[in-house]
């Protein structure tokens, strides 16, 4: 998935809750047009986006997802969300994505159960430095 896709939007809002059971962090991304339907897979029912393409990827220190939705005027609307550098490592295979009406819920299983609250308050969930800050660091 390319972060340079100009036709994609970011979520309307993102909320991070690090006060989950020990070792977990929850991220809620608001996507008003997202509709879900029940799907039967692996012996259980789960929700998935009702229309369009969708995908997600968790890595040790990053994550991303994209989803296509239909607007009220039936126009395709693409959303994507990417975090290039989380405050700490996660276990990708144990982390989960849940598609809900109007939102995407990411459940991140941390490698270490320490709180990310300090880093999130200071820099947000994505700890990647701005390009200007990186350039300034190189020049010094």
Short mmCIF file of N, CA and C in Angstrom, two decimals:
data_model
loop_
_atom_site.label_atom_id
_atom_site.label_comp_id
_atom_site.label_asym_id
_atom_site.label_seq_id
_atom_site.Cartn_x
_atom_site.Cartn_y
_atom_site.Cartn_z
N UNK A 1 0.85 -1.18 0.00
CA UNK A 1 0.00 0.00 0.00
C UNK A 1 0.88 1.23 0.00
N UNK A 2 0.60 2.13 -0.86
CA UNK A 2 1.41 3.34 -0.98
C UNK A 2 0.81 4.47 -0.17
N UNK A 3 1.65 5.13 0.64
CA UNK A 3 1.16 6.26 1.42
C UNK A 3 1.01 7.50 0.53
N UNK A 4 1.50 7.44 -0.71
CA UNK A 4 1.42 8.56 -1.62
C UNK A 4 0.15 8.57 -2.43
N UNK A 5 -0.81 7.69 -2.16
CA UNK A 5 -2.05 7.61 -2.89
C UNK A 5 -2.88 8.85 -2.59
N UNK A 6 -2.91 9.79 -3.53
CA UNK A 6 -3.57 11.08 -3.32
C UNK A 6 -5.09 10.96 -3.27
N UNK A 7 -5.66 9.85 -3.77
CA UNK A 7 -7.11 9.72 -3.79
C UNK A 7 -7.66 9.16 -2.49
N UNK A 8 -6.81 8.84 -1.53
CA UNK A 8 -7.26 8.31 -0.25
C UNK A 8 -7.34 9.41 0.80
N UNK A 9 -8.31 9.26 1.69
CA UNK A 9 -8.47 10.18 2.81
C UNK A 9 -7.99 9.49 4.08
N UNK A 10 -7.70 10.30 5.07
CA UNK A 10 -7.43 9.76 6.39
C UNK A 10 -8.75 9.67 7.15
N UNK A 11 -8.77 8.95 8.26
CA UNK A 11 -9.99 8.88 9.07
C UNK A 11 -10.42 10.27 9.53
N UNK A 12 -11.71 10.42 9.79
CA UNK A 12 -12.24 11.70 10.26
C UNK A 12 -11.67 12.05 11.63
N UNK A 13 -11.39 11.05 12.44
CA UNK A 13 -10.78 11.24 13.74
C UNK A 13 -10.12 9.95 14.19
N UNK A 14 -9.12 10.08 15.05
CA UNK A 14 -8.41 8.91 15.59
C UNK A 14 -8.28 9.09 17.09
N UNK A 15 -8.69 8.07 17.84
CA UNK A 15 -8.58 8.08 19.29
C UNK A 15 -7.73 6.90 19.72
N UNK A 16 -6.81 7.14 20.63
CA UNK A 16 -5.94 6.08 21.15
C UNK A 16 -6.24 5.87 22.62
N UNK A 17 -6.45 4.62 22.99
CA UNK A 17 -6.72 4.27 24.39
C UNK A 17 -5.67 3.27 24.85
N UNK A 18 -4.71 3.77 25.63
CA UNK A 18 -3.64 2.92 26.13
C UNK A 18 -4.00 2.32 27.49
N UNK A 19 -5.19 2.65 28.00
CA UNK A 19 -5.63 2.14 29.30
C UNK A 19 -6.45 0.86 29.13
N UNK A 20 -5.96 -0.02 28.31
CA UNK A 20 -6.58 -1.32 28.05
C UNK A 20 -6.03 -2.34 29.04
N UNK A 21 -6.57 -3.57 29.00
CA UNK A 21 -5.93 -4.60 29.83
C UNK A 21 -4.43 -4.63 29.54
N UNK A 22 -3.67 -5.00 30.52
CA UNK A 22 -2.21 -4.95 30.43
C UNK A 22 -1.68 -5.53 29.12
N UNK A 23 -0.84 -4.76 28.47
CA UNK A 23 -0.20 -5.23 27.25
C UNK A 23 -0.95 -4.92 25.97
N UNK A 24 -2.03 -4.15 26.03
CA UNK A 24 -2.83 -3.84 24.84
C UNK A 24 -2.99 -2.34 24.67
N UNK A 25 -3.16 -1.90 23.43
CA UNK A 25 -3.48 -0.52 23.10
C UNK A 25 -4.58 -0.56 22.04
N UNK A 26 -5.61 0.25 22.21
CA UNK A 26 -6.72 0.29 21.26
C UNK A 26 -6.69 1.60 20.50
N UNK A 27 -6.87 1.52 19.18
CA UNK A 27 -6.90 2.70 18.32
C UNK A 27 -8.23 2.66 17.57
N UNK A 28 -9.00 3.75 17.66
CA UNK A 28 -10.29 3.82 16.98
C UNK A 28 -10.20 4.89 15.91
N UNK A 29 -10.48 4.50 14.67
CA UNK A 29 -10.44 5.41 13.53
C UNK A 29 -11.87 5.61 13.01
N UNK A 30 -12.34 6.85 12.98
CA UNK A 30 -13.70 7.15 12.56
C UNK A 30 -13.77 7.29 11.05
N UNK A 31 -14.63 6.46 10.44
CA UNK A 31 -14.84 6.46 8.99
C UNK A 31 -16.35 6.44 8.77
N UNK A 32 -16.97 7.62 8.65
CA UNK A 32 -18.43 7.70 8.64
C UNK A 32 -19.13 6.81 7.60
N UNK A 33 -18.56 6.66 6.42
CA UNK A 33 -19.21 5.88 5.35
C UNK A 33 -19.07 4.37 5.51
N UNK A 34 -18.28 3.91 6.46
CA UNK A 34 -18.02 2.48 6.59
C UNK A 34 -19.27 1.73 7.04
N UNK A 35 -19.70 0.79 6.23
CA UNK A 35 -20.80 -0.12 6.55
C UNK A 35 -20.22 -1.53 6.60
N UNK A 36 -20.75 -2.36 7.48
CA UNK A 36 -20.23 -3.72 7.62
C UNK A 36 -21.32 -4.74 7.40
N UNK A 37 -20.88 -5.97 7.11
CA UNK A 37 -21.80 -7.09 6.98
C UNK A 37 -21.19 -8.28 7.70
N UNK A 38 -22.02 -9.21 8.10
CA UNK A 38 -21.55 -10.43 8.77
C UNK A 38 -20.97 -11.38 7.73
N UNK A 39 -19.89 -12.02 8.12
CA UNK A 39 -19.23 -13.00 7.26
C UNK A 39 -18.89 -14.21 8.12
N UNK A 40 -19.05 -15.40 7.56
CA UNK A 40 -18.73 -16.62 8.30
C UNK A 40 -17.38 -17.14 7.82
N UNK A 41 -16.42 -17.20 8.75
CA UNK A 41 -15.07 -17.67 8.41
C UNK A 41 -14.44 -18.29 9.64
N UNK A 42 -13.73 -19.39 9.46
CA UNK A 42 -13.03 -20.03 10.57
C UNK A 42 -13.96 -20.52 11.67
N UNK A 43 -15.18 -20.89 11.30
CA UNK A 43 -16.13 -21.41 12.27
C UNK A 43 -16.84 -20.36 13.10
N UNK A 44 -16.69 -19.08 12.74
CA UNK A 44 -17.39 -18.04 13.51
C UNK A 44 -17.78 -16.89 12.60
N UNK A 45 -18.76 -16.10 13.07
CA UNK A 45 -19.19 -14.92 12.34
C UNK A 45 -18.31 -13.72 12.72
N UNK A 46 -17.93 -12.95 11.72
CA UNK A 46 -17.17 -11.72 11.95
C UNK A 46 -17.75 -10.63 11.07
N UNK A 47 -17.45 -9.39 11.40
CA UNK A 47 -17.86 -8.26 10.57
C UNK A 47 -16.74 -7.92 9.61
N UNK A 48 -17.12 -7.54 8.39
CA UNK A 48 -16.16 -7.04 7.42
C UNK A 48 -16.83 -5.95 6.61
N UNK A 49 -16.04 -5.10 5.95
CA UNK A 49 -16.65 -4.02 5.16
C UNK A 49 -17.64 -4.59 4.14
N UNK A 50 -18.77 -3.89 3.99
CA UNK A 50 -19.85 -4.37 3.13
C UNK A 50 -19.53 -4.25 1.65
N UNK A 51 -18.77 -3.24 1.25
CA UNK A 51 -18.45 -3.05 -0.17
C UNK A 51 -16.98 -2.66 -0.32
N UNK A 52 -16.46 -2.87 -1.53
CA UNK A 52 -15.12 -2.38 -1.84
C UNK A 52 -13.99 -3.24 -1.31
N UNK A 53 -12.79 -2.82 -1.65
CA UNK A 53 -11.58 -3.49 -1.22
C UNK A 53 -11.18 -3.03 0.17
N UNK A 54 -10.55 -3.90 0.92
CA UNK A 54 -10.04 -3.55 2.23
C UNK A 54 -8.86 -4.44 2.54
N UNK A 55 -7.95 -3.93 3.35
CA UNK A 55 -6.77 -4.69 3.72
C UNK A 55 -6.13 -4.01 4.93
N UNK A 56 -5.31 -4.77 5.63
CA UNK A 56 -4.54 -4.19 6.74
C UNK A 56 -3.23 -4.94 6.87
N UNK A 57 -2.29 -4.30 7.54
CA UNK A 57 -0.98 -4.91 7.76
C UNK A 57 -0.43 -4.42 9.10
N UNK A 58 -0.05 -5.36 9.93
CA UNK A 58 0.63 -5.04 11.18
C UNK A 58 2.06 -5.53 11.06
N UNK A 59 3.01 -4.69 11.45
CA UNK A 59 4.41 -5.09 11.52
C UNK A 59 4.89 -4.80 12.93
N UNK A 60 6.13 -5.18 13.26
CA UNK A 60 6.63 -5.03 14.62
C UNK A 60 6.49 -3.62 15.17
N UNK A 61 6.69 -2.60 14.34
CA UNK A 61 6.70 -1.23 14.83
C UNK A 61 5.80 -0.31 14.00
N UNK A 62 5.00 -0.87 13.09
CA UNK A 62 4.15 -0.04 12.24
C UNK A 62 2.85 -0.77 11.90
N UNK A 63 1.92 0.00 11.31
CA UNK A 63 0.65 -0.59 10.90
C UNK A 63 0.04 0.27 9.81
N UNK A 64 -0.86 -0.33 9.05
CA UNK A 64 -1.64 0.44 8.09
C UNK A 64 -2.88 -0.34 7.72
N UNK A 65 -3.87 0.38 7.22
CA UNK A 65 -5.05 -0.25 6.64
C UNK A 65 -5.60 0.67 5.57
N UNK A 66 -6.36 0.08 4.65
CA UNK A 66 -7.12 0.87 3.69
C UNK A 66 -8.47 0.18 3.49
N UNK A 67 -9.45 0.99 3.19
CA UNK A 67 -10.80 0.47 2.96
C UNK A 67 -11.52 1.39 1.98
N UNK A 68 -12.31 0.78 1.11
CA UNK A 68 -13.15 1.55 0.19
C UNK A 68 -14.58 1.48 0.71
N UNK A 69 -15.25 2.62 0.66
CA UNK A 69 -16.64 2.71 1.11
C UNK A 69 -17.45 3.38 0.00
N UNK A 70 -18.76 3.32 0.14
CA UNK A 70 -19.66 4.04 -0.77
C UNK A 70 -20.29 5.20 -0.01
N UNK A 71 -20.23 6.38 -0.60
CA UNK A 71 -20.87 7.55 0.00
C UNK A 71 -22.37 7.47 -0.24
N UNK A 72 -23.13 8.39 0.34
CA UNK A 72 -24.58 8.42 0.14
C UNK A 72 -24.93 8.59 -1.33
N UNK A 73 -24.06 9.25 -2.09
CA UNK A 73 -24.29 9.46 -3.52
C UNK A 73 -23.74 8.29 -4.35
N UNK A 74 -23.37 7.19 -3.66
CA UNK A 74 -22.87 5.95 -4.29
C UNK A 74 -21.49 6.11 -4.92
N UNK A 75 -20.78 7.16 -4.55
CA UNK A 75 -19.43 7.38 -5.05
C UNK A 75 -18.45 6.61 -4.15
N UNK A 76 -17.42 6.01 -4.75
CA UNK A 76 -16.42 5.27 -3.97
C UNK A 76 -15.51 6.25 -3.25
N UNK A 77 -15.36 6.04 -1.95
CA UNK A 77 -14.50 6.86 -1.12
C UNK A 77 -13.44 5.95 -0.50
N UNK A 78 -12.17 6.28 -0.69
CA UNK A 78 -11.07 5.46 -0.17
C UNK A 78 -10.49 6.11 1.07
N UNK A 79 -10.28 5.29 2.09
CA UNK A 79 -9.64 5.75 3.31
C UNK A 79 -8.39 4.93 3.57
N UNK A 80 -7.39 5.57 4.15
CA UNK A 80 -6.21 4.84 4.59
C UNK A 80 -5.68 5.45 5.87
N UNK A 81 -5.02 4.63 6.65
CA UNK A 81 -4.40 5.09 7.89
C UNK A 81 -3.08 4.36 8.02
N UNK A 82 -2.04 5.10 8.36
CA UNK A 82 -0.71 4.50 8.47
C UNK A 82 0.03 5.09 9.66
N UNK A 83 0.66 4.24 10.43
CA UNK A 83 1.56 4.65 11.50
C UNK A 83 2.92 4.04 11.15
N UNK A 84 3.89 4.89 10.89
CA UNK A 84 5.21 4.41 10.46
C UNK A 84 6.08 3.96 11.62
N UNK A 85 5.88 4.55 12.81
CA UNK A 85 6.71 4.17 13.96
C UNK A 85 5.88 4.27 15.24
N UNK A 86 5.43 3.14 15.73
CA UNK A 86 4.69 3.08 16.99
C UNK A 86 5.63 3.39 18.16
N UNK A 87 5.09 3.75 19.33
CA UNK A 87 5.93 4.03 20.50
C UNK A 87 6.69 2.81 21.02
N UNK A 88 6.28 1.62 20.63
CA UNK A 88 6.95 0.39 21.04
C UNK A 88 6.59 -0.73 20.08
N UNK A 89 7.23 -1.87 20.25
CA UNK A 89 6.97 -3.02 19.37
C UNK A 89 5.63 -3.67 19.71
N UNK A 90 4.99 -4.23 18.66
CA UNK A 90 3.78 -5.00 18.85
C UNK A 90 4.00 -6.42 18.32
N UNK A 91 3.11 -7.31 18.68
CA UNK A 91 3.10 -8.67 18.15
C UNK A 91 2.08 -8.70 17.01
N UNK A 92 2.55 -8.62 15.75
CA UNK A 92 1.63 -8.51 14.62
C UNK A 92 0.59 -9.64 14.55
N UNK A 93 1.01 -10.86 14.83
CA UNK A 93 0.09 -11.99 14.71
C UNK A 93 -0.97 -12.01 15.80
N UNK A 94 -0.72 -11.33 16.92
CA UNK A 94 -1.68 -11.28 18.02
C UNK A 94 -2.54 -10.01 17.99
N UNK A 95 -2.15 -9.03 17.18
CA UNK A 95 -2.91 -7.79 17.06
C UNK A 95 -4.10 -8.02 16.13
N UNK A 96 -5.16 -7.22 16.30
CA UNK A 96 -6.40 -7.47 15.58
C UNK A 96 -6.96 -6.18 14.99
N UNK A 97 -7.75 -6.36 13.94
CA UNK A 97 -8.51 -5.25 13.37
C UNK A 97 -9.97 -5.66 13.40
N UNK A 98 -10.83 -4.73 13.82
CA UNK A 98 -12.27 -4.98 13.85
C UNK A 98 -12.96 -3.90 13.03
N UNK A 99 -13.74 -4.33 12.06
CA UNK A 99 -14.48 -3.42 11.21
C UNK A 99 -15.86 -3.22 11.86
N UNK A 100 -16.21 -2.00 12.18
CA UNK A 100 -17.49 -1.67 12.82
C UNK A 100 -18.20 -0.61 11.97
N UNK A 101 -19.52 -0.47 12.19
CA UNK A 101 -20.26 0.59 11.50
C UNK A 101 -19.63 1.94 11.84
N UNK A 102 -19.12 2.64 10.85
CA UNK A 102 -18.59 3.98 11.05
C UNK A 102 -17.21 4.08 11.66
N UNK A 103 -16.56 2.93 11.94
CA UNK A 103 -15.22 3.01 12.53
C UNK A 103 -14.45 1.70 12.35
N UNK A 104 -13.14 1.85 12.49
CA UNK A 104 -12.22 0.71 12.48
C UNK A 104 -11.54 0.70 13.84
N UNK A 105 -11.53 -0.46 14.49
CA UNK A 105 -10.92 -0.59 15.81
C UNK A 105 -9.69 -1.48 15.68
N UNK A 106 -8.53 -0.94 16.04
CA UNK A 106 -7.28 -1.68 16.00
C UNK A 106 -6.92 -2.07 17.44
N UNK A 107 -6.69 -3.34 17.67
CA UNK A 107 -6.28 -3.84 18.99
C UNK A 107 -4.83 -4.29 18.84
N UNK A 108 -3.93 -3.52 19.44
CA UNK A 108 -2.49 -3.77 19.29
C UNK A 108 -1.97 -4.49 20.52
N UNK A 109 -1.38 -5.65 20.31
CA UNK A 109 -0.77 -6.42 21.40
C UNK A 109 0.68 -6.00 21.51
N UNK A 110 1.03 -5.37 22.63
CA UNK A 110 2.39 -4.88 22.83
C UNK A 110 3.34 -6.01 23.22
N UNK A 111 4.60 -5.91 22.80
CA UNK A 111 5.63 -6.85 23.22
C UNK A 111 5.90 -6.65 24.71
N UNK A 112 6.05 -5.39 25.13
CA UNK A 112 6.24 -5.05 26.54
C UNK A 112 4.95 -4.40 27.03
N UNK A 113 4.55 -4.70 28.25
CA UNK A 113 3.27 -4.20 28.73
C UNK A 113 3.34 -2.77 29.28
N UNK A 114 4.44 -2.07 29.10
CA UNK A 114 4.56 -0.70 29.61
C UNK A 114 3.60 0.23 28.87
N UNK A 115 3.22 1.32 29.55
CA UNK A 115 2.31 2.29 28.98
C UNK A 115 3.00 3.13 27.90
N UNK A 116 2.26 3.48 26.86
CA UNK A 116 2.74 4.38 25.82
C UNK A 116 2.19 5.78 26.02
N UNK A 117 1.50 6.01 27.11
CA UNK A 117 0.79 7.26 27.34
C UNK A 117 1.68 8.49 27.18
N UNK A 118 2.88 8.46 27.76
CA UNK A 118 3.79 9.61 27.69
C UNK A 118 4.14 9.95 26.24
N UNK A 119 4.50 8.93 25.46
CA UNK A 119 4.88 9.16 24.07
C UNK A 119 3.69 9.63 23.23
N UNK A 120 2.52 9.04 23.48
CA UNK A 120 1.33 9.42 22.72
C UNK A 120 0.95 10.86 23.01
N UNK A 121 1.00 11.27 24.29
CA UNK A 121 0.68 12.66 24.63
C UNK A 121 1.67 13.64 24.01
N UNK A 122 2.92 13.26 23.94
CA UNK A 122 3.96 14.15 23.40
C UNK A 122 3.92 14.24 21.88
N UNK A 123 3.74 13.10 21.20
CA UNK A 123 3.90 13.06 19.74
C UNK A 123 2.76 12.42 18.97
N UNK A 124 1.76 11.90 19.66
CA UNK A 124 0.72 11.14 18.98
C UNK A 124 1.17 9.69 18.84
N UNK A 125 0.34 8.87 18.24
CA UNK A 125 0.67 7.45 18.11
C UNK A 125 1.87 7.22 17.19
N UNK A 126 1.96 8.02 16.12
CA UNK A 126 3.08 7.87 15.18
C UNK A 126 4.27 8.69 15.69
N UNK A 127 5.34 8.01 16.02
CA UNK A 127 6.53 8.65 16.59
C UNK A 127 7.52 9.12 15.53
N UNK A 128 7.15 9.01 14.25
CA UNK A 128 8.03 9.44 13.17
C UNK A 128 8.21 10.95 13.25
N UNK A 129 9.45 11.40 13.16
CA UNK A 129 9.74 12.83 13.17
C UNK A 129 9.30 13.44 11.86
N UNK A 130 8.93 14.73 11.91
CA UNK A 130 8.57 15.44 10.69
C UNK A 130 9.79 15.53 9.79
N UNK A 131 9.55 15.60 8.47
CA UNK A 131 10.66 15.70 7.52
C UNK A 131 11.50 16.93 7.78
N UNK A 132 10.87 18.04 8.19
CA UNK A 132 11.61 19.27 8.48
C UNK A 132 12.56 19.05 9.66
N UNK A 133 12.07 18.34 10.70
CA UNK A 133 12.91 18.07 11.86
C UNK A 133 14.06 17.16 11.47
N UNK A 134 13.78 16.16 10.62
CA UNK A 134 14.84 15.25 10.17
C UNK A 134 15.89 16.01 9.37
N UNK A 135 15.44 16.91 8.48
CA UNK A 135 16.38 17.70 7.69
C UNK A 135 17.23 18.60 8.57
N UNK A 136 16.59 19.20 9.58
CA UNK A 136 17.31 20.08 10.51
C UNK A 136 18.36 19.28 11.28
N UNK A 137 18.03 18.06 11.64
CA UNK A 137 18.96 17.21 12.37
C UNK A 137 20.18 16.85 11.53
N UNK A 138 19.98 16.67 10.26
CA UNK A 138 21.07 16.34 9.34
C UNK A 138 21.99 17.54 9.16
N UNK A 139 21.43 18.75 9.12
CA UNK A 139 22.19 19.96 8.87
C UNK A 139 23.02 20.38 10.07
N UNK A 140 22.62 19.98 11.28
CA UNK A 140 23.33 20.44 12.49
C UNK A 140 24.67 19.79 12.64
#
